[in-house]
Coordinates of N, CA, C and O in Angstrom, one line a residue:
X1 N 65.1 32.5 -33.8 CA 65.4 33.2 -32.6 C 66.8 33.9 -32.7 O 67.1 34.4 -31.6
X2 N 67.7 33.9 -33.7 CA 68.9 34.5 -33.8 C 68.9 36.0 -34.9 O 69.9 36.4 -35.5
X3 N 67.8 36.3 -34.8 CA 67.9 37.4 -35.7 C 67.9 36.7 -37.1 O 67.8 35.5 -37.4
X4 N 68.1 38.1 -37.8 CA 68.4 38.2 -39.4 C 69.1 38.8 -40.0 O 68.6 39.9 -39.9
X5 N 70.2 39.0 -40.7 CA 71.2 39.9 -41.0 C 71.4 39.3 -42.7 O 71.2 38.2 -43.2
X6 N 71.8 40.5 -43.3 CA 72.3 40.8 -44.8 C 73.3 41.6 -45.1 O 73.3 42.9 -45.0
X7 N 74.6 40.7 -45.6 CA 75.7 40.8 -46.0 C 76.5 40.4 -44.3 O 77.7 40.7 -44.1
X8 N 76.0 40.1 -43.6 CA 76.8 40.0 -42.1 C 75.9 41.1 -41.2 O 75.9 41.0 -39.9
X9 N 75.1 41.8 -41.7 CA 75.0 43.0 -40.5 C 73.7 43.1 -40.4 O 73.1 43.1 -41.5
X10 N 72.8 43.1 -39.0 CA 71.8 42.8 -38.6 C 70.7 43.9 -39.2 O 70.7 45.1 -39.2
X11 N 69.6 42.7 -39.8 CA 68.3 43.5 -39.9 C 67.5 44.2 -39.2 O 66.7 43.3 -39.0
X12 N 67.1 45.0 -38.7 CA 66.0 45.8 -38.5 C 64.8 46.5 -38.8 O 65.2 47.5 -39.4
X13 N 63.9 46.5 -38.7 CA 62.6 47.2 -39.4 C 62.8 48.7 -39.1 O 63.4 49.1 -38.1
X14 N 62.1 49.5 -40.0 CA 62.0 50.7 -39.9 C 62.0 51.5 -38.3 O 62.7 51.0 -37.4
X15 N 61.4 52.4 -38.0 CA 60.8 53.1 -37.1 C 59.6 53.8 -37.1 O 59.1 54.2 -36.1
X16 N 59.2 53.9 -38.3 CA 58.1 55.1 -38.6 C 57.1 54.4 -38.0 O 56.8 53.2 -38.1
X17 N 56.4 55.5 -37.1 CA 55.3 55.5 -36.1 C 54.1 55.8 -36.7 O 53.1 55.7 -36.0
X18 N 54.0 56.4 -38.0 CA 52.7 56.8 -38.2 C 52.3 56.5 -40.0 O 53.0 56.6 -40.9
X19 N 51.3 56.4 -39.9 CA 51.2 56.2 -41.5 C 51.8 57.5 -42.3 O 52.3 57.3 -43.4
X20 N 51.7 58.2 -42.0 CA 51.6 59.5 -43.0 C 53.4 59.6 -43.0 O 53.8 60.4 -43.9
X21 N 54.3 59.0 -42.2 CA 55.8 58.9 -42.7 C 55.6 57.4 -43.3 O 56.5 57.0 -44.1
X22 N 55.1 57.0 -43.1 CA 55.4 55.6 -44.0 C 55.1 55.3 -45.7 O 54.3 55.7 -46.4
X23 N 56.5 54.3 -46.0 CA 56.4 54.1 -47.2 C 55.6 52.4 -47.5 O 56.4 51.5 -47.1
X24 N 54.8 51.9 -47.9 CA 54.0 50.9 -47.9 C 54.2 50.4 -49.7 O 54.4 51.0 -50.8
X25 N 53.9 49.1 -49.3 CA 54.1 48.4 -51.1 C 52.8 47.4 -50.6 O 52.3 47.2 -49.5
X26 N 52.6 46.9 -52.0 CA 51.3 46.0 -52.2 C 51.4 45.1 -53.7 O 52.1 45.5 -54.6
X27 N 50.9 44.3 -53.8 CA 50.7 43.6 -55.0 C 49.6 43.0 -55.4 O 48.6 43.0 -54.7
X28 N 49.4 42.5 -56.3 CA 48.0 42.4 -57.5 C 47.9 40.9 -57.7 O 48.6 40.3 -58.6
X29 N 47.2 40.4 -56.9 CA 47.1 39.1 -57.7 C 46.9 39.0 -59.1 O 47.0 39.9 -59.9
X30 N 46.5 37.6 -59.4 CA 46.4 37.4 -60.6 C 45.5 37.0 -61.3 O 45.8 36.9 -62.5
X31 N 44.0 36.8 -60.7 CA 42.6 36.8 -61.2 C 42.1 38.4 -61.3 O 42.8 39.4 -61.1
X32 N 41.3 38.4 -61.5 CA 40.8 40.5 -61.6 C 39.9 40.4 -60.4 O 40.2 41.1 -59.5
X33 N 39.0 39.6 -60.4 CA 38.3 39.8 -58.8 C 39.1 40.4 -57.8 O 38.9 41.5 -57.3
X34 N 40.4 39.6 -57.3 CA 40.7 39.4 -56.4 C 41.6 41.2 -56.6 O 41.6 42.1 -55.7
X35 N 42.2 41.3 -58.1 CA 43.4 42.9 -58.4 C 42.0 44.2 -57.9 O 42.1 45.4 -57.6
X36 N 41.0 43.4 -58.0 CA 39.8 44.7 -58.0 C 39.5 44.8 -56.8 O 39.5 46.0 -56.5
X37 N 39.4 44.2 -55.9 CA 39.1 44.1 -54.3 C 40.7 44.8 -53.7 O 40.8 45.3 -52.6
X38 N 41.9 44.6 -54.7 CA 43.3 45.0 -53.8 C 42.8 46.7 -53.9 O 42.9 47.6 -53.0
X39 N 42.3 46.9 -55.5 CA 42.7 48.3 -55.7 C 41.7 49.3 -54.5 O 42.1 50.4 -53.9
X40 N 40.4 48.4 -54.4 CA 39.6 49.2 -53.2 C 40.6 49.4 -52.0 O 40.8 50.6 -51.8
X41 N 41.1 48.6 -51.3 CA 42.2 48.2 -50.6 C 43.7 49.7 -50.3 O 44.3 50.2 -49.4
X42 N 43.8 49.7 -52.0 CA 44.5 50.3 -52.3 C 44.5 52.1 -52.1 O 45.4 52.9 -51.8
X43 N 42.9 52.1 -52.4 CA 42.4 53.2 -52.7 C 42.1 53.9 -50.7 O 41.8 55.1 -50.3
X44 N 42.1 53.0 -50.2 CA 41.9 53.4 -48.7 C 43.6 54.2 -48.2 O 43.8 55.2 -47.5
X45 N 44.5 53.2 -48.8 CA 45.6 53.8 -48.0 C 46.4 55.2 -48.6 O 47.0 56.2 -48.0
X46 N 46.2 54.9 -50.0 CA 46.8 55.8 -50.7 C 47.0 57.3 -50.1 O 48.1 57.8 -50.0
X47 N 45.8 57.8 -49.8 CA 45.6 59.1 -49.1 C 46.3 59.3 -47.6 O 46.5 60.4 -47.2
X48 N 46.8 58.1 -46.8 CA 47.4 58.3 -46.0 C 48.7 58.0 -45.5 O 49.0 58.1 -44.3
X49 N 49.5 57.7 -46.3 CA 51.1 57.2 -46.0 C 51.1 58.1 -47.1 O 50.3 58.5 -48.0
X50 N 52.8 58.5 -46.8 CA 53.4 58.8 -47.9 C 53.6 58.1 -49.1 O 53.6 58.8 -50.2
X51 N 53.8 56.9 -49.1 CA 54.2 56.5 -50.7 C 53.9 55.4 -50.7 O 54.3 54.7 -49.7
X52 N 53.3 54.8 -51.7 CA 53.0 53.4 -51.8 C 54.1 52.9 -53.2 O 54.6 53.7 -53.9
X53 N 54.5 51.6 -53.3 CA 55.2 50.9 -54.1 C 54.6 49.6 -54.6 O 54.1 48.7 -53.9
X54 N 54.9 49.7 -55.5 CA 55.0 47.7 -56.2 C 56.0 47.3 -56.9 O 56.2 47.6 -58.0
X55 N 56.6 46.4 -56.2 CA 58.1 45.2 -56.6 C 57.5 44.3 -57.7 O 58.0 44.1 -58.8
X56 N 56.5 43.9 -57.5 CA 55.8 42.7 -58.4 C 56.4 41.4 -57.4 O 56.0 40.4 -58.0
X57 N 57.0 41.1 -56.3 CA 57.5 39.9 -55.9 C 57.2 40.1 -54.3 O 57.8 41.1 -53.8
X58 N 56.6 39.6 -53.8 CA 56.1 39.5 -52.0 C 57.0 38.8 -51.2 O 56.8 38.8 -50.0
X59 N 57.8 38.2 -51.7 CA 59.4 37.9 -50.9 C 59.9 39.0 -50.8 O 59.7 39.6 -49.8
X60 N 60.4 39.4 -51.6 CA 61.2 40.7 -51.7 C 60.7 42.1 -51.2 O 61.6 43.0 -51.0
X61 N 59.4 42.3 -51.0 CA 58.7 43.2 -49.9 C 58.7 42.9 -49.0 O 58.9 43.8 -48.1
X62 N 58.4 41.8 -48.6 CA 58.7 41.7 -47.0 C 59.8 41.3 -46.3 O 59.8 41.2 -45.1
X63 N 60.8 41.0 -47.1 CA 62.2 41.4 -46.9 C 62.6 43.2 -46.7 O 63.4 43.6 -45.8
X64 N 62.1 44.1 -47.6 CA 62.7 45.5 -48.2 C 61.7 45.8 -46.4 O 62.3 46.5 -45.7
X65 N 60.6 45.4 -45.8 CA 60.1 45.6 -44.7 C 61.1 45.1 -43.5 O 61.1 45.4 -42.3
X66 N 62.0 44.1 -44.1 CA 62.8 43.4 -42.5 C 63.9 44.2 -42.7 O 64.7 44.2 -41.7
X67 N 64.3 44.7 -43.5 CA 65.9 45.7 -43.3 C 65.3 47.4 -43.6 O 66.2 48.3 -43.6
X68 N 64.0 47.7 -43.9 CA 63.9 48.9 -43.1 C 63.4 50.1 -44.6 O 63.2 51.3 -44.5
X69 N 63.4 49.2 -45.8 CA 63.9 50.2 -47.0 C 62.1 50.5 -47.2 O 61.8 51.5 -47.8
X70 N 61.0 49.7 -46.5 CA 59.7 50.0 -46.6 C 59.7 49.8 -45.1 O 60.4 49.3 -44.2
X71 N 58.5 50.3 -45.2 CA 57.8 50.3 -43.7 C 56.7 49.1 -43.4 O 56.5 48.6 -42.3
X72 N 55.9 48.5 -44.7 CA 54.9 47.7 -44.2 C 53.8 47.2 -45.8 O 53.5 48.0 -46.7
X73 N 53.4 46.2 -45.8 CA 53.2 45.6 -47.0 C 51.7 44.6 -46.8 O 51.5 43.7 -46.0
X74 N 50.8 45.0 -47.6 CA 49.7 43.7 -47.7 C 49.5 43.1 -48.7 O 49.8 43.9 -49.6
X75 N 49.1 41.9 -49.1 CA 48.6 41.2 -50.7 C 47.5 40.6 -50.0 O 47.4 40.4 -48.8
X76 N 46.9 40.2 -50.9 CA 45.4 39.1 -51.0 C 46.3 38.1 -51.6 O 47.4 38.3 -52.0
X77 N 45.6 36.9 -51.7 CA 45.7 35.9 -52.4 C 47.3 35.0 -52.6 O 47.7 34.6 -53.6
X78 N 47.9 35.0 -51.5 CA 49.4 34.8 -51.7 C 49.4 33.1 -51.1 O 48.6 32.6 -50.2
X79 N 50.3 32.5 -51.8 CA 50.6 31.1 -51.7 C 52.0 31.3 -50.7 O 52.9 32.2 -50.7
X80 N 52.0 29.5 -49.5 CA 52.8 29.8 -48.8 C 54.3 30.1 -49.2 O 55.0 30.9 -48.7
X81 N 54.7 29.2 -50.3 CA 55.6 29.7 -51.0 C 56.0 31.2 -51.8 O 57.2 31.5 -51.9
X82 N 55.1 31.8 -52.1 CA 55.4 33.1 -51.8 C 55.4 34.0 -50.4 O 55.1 35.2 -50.6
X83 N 55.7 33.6 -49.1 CA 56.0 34.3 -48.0 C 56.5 33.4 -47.1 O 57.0 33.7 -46.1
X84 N 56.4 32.2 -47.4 CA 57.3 31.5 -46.1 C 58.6 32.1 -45.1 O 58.6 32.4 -43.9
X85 N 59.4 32.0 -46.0 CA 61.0 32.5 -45.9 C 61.1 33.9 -45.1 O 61.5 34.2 -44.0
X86 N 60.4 34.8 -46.3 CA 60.5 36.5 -46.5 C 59.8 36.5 -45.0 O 60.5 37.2 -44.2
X87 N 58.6 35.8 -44.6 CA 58.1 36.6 -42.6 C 58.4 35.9 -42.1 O 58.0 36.2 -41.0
X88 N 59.1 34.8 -42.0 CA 60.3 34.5 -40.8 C 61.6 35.8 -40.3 O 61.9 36.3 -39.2
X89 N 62.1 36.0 -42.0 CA 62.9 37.2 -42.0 C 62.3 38.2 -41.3 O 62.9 39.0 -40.6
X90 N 60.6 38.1 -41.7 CA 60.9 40.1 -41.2 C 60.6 39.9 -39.6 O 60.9 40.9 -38.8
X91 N 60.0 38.6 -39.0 CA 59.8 38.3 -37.7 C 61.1 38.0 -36.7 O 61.1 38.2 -35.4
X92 N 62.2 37.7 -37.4 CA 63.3 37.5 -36.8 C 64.2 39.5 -36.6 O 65.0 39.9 -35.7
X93 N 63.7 40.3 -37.7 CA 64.2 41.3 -38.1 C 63.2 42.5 -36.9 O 63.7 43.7 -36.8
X94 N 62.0 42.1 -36.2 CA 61.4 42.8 -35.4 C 60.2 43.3 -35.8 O 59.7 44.2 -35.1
X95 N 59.5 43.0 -37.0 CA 58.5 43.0 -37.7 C 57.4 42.3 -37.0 O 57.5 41.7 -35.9
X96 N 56.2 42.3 -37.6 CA 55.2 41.7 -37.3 C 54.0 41.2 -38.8 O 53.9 41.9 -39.8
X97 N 53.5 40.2 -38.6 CA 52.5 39.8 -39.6 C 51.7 38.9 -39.4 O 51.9 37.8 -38.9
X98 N 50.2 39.5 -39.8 CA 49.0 38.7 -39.5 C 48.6 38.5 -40.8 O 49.1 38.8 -41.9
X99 N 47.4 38.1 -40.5 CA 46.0 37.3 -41.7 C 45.1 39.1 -41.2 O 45.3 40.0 -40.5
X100 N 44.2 38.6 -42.2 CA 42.9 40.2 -42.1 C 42.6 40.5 -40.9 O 42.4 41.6 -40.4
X101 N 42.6 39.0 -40.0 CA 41.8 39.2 -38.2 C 42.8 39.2 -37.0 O 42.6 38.9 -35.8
X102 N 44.4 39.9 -37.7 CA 45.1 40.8 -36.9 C 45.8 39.8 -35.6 O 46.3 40.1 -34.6
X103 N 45.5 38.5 -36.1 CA 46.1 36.9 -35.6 C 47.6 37.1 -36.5 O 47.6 37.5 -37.7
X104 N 49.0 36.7 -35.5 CA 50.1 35.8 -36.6 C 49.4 34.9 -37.9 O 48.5 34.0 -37.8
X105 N 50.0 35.3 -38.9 CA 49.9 34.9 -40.0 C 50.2 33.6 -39.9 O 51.0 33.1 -39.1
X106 N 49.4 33.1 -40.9 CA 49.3 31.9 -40.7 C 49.4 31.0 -42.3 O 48.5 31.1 -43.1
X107 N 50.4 30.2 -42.7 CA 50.6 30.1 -44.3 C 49.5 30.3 -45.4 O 49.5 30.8 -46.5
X108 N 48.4 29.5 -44.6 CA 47.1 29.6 -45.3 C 46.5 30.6 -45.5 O 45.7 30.6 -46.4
X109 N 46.6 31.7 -44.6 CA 45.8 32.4 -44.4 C 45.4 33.2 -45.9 O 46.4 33.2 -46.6
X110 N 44.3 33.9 -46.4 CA 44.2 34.5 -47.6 C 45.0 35.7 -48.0 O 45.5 35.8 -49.1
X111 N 45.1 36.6 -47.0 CA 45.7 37.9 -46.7 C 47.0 38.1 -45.4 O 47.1 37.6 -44.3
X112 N 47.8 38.8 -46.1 CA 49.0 38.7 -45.6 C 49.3 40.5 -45.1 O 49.2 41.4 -45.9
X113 N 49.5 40.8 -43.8 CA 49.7 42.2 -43.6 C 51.0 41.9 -42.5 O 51.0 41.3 -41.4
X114 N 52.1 42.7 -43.4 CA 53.3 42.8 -42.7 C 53.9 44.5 -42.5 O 53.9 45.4 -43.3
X115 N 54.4 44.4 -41.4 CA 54.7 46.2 -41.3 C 55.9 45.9 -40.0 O 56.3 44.8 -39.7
X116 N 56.2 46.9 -39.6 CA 57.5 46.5 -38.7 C 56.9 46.9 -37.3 O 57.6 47.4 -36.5
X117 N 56.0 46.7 -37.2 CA 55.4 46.1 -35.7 C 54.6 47.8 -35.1 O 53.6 47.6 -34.4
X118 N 54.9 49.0 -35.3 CA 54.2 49.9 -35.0 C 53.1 50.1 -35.6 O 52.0 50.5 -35.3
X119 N 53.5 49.7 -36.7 CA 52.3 50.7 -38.4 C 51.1 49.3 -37.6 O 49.9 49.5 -37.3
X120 N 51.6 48.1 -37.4 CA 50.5 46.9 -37.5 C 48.8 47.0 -37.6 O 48.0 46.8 -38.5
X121 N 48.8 47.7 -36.0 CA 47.3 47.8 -35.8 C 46.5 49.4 -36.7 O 45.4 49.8 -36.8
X122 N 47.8 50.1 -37.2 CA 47.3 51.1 -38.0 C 46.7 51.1 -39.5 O 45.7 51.8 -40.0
X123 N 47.9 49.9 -40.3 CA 47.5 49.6 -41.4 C 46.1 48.8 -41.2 O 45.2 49.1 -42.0
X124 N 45.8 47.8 -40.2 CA 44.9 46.9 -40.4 C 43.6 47.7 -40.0 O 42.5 47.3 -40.2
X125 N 43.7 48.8 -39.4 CA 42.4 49.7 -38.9 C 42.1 50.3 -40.6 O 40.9 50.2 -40.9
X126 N 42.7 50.8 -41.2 CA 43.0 51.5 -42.6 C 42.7 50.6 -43.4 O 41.6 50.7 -44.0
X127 N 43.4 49.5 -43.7 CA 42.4 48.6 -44.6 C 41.4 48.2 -44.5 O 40.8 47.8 -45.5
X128 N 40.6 48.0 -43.1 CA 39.3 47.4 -42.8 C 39.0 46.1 -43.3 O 37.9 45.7 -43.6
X129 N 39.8 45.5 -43.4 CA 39.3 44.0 -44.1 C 38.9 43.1 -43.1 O 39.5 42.1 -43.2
X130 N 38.0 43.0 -42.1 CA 36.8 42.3 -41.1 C 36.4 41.0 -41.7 O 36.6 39.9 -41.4
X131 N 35.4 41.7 -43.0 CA 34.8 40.5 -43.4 C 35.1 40.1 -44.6 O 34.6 39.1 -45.2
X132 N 36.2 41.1 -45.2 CA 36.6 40.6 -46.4 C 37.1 38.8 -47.0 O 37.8 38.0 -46.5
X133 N 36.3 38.9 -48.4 CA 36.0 37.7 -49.1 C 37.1 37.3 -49.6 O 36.8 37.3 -50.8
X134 N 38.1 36.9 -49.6 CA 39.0 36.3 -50.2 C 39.1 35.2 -51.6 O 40.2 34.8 -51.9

C-alpha cells in the first residue's frame, strides 16, 4: 500500500488507452505445446498494438509495465517465483493483473495478464483465452 518507486522516484504505469498505442511484451515457455498455443496467442495481438517485445525474463516485464517503459504483458505457464515480486510492483505502481478469467491473479494461476489497468479488459478480449488449456 505505499507505492513503488526506482532509484527514489515513484512508479507509474503507462497511459495508453488503446491497443493500437500500445507497446506489449510476451514470453515462450519452455515445452512446445505450451510456445505453440503462446504463438496463436501471439498471432491475435500482433495486428493490433503497435509493437510487441520479448525480454526472455517475466520479472522484468512486468516491472518495464510498473514504471511505464511497456504498456502490458501475458505468458502461459509461469511459476510463482517467476511473478511474485514483479505484480506486487506493478499493483503497487497502478497496474492491474489477472489469470485468463479476468479475476486478480492468483500465484497458481496458469496464465498471467498484466497491463497498466486501461489496456486490462482490452488485451483479455484480444486474446480470448475463455477456455484455454493450460
Amino acid at each position: 500500500g505505499a507505492g513503488a518507486t526506482l532509484n527514489g522516484k515513484e512508479l507509474r504505469v503507462s497511459r495508453a488507452a488503446s491497443l493500437a498505442e500500445a507497446v506489449v511484451a510476451t514470453g515462450f515457455a519452455y515445452d512446445a505445446p505450451t510456445r505453440l498455443l503462446n504463438l496463436e496467442l501471439f498471432g491475435r495481438v500482433l495486428p493490433v498494438v503497435q509493437g510487441v517485445r520479448r525480454a526472455g525474463a517475466a520479472a522484468l516485464d512486468v516491472c518495464y509495465v510498473a514504471c511505464g517503459r511497456l504498456d502490458a504483458f501475458w505468458e502461459l505457464k509461469l511459476q510463482p517465483w517467476d511473478v511474485a515480486a514483479a505484480t506486487l510492483i506493478l499493483r503497487e505502481a497502478g497496474g492491474t493483473t489477472s489469470g485468463q478469467d479476468g479475476l486478480p491473479h492468483r500465484l497458481t494461476d496458469p496464465v498471467l495478464v498484466a497491463t497498466n489497468g486501461a489496456l486490462h479488459v482490452k488485451l483479455l478480449d484480444q486474446l480470448e483465452l475463455g477456455d484455454l488449456r493450460v
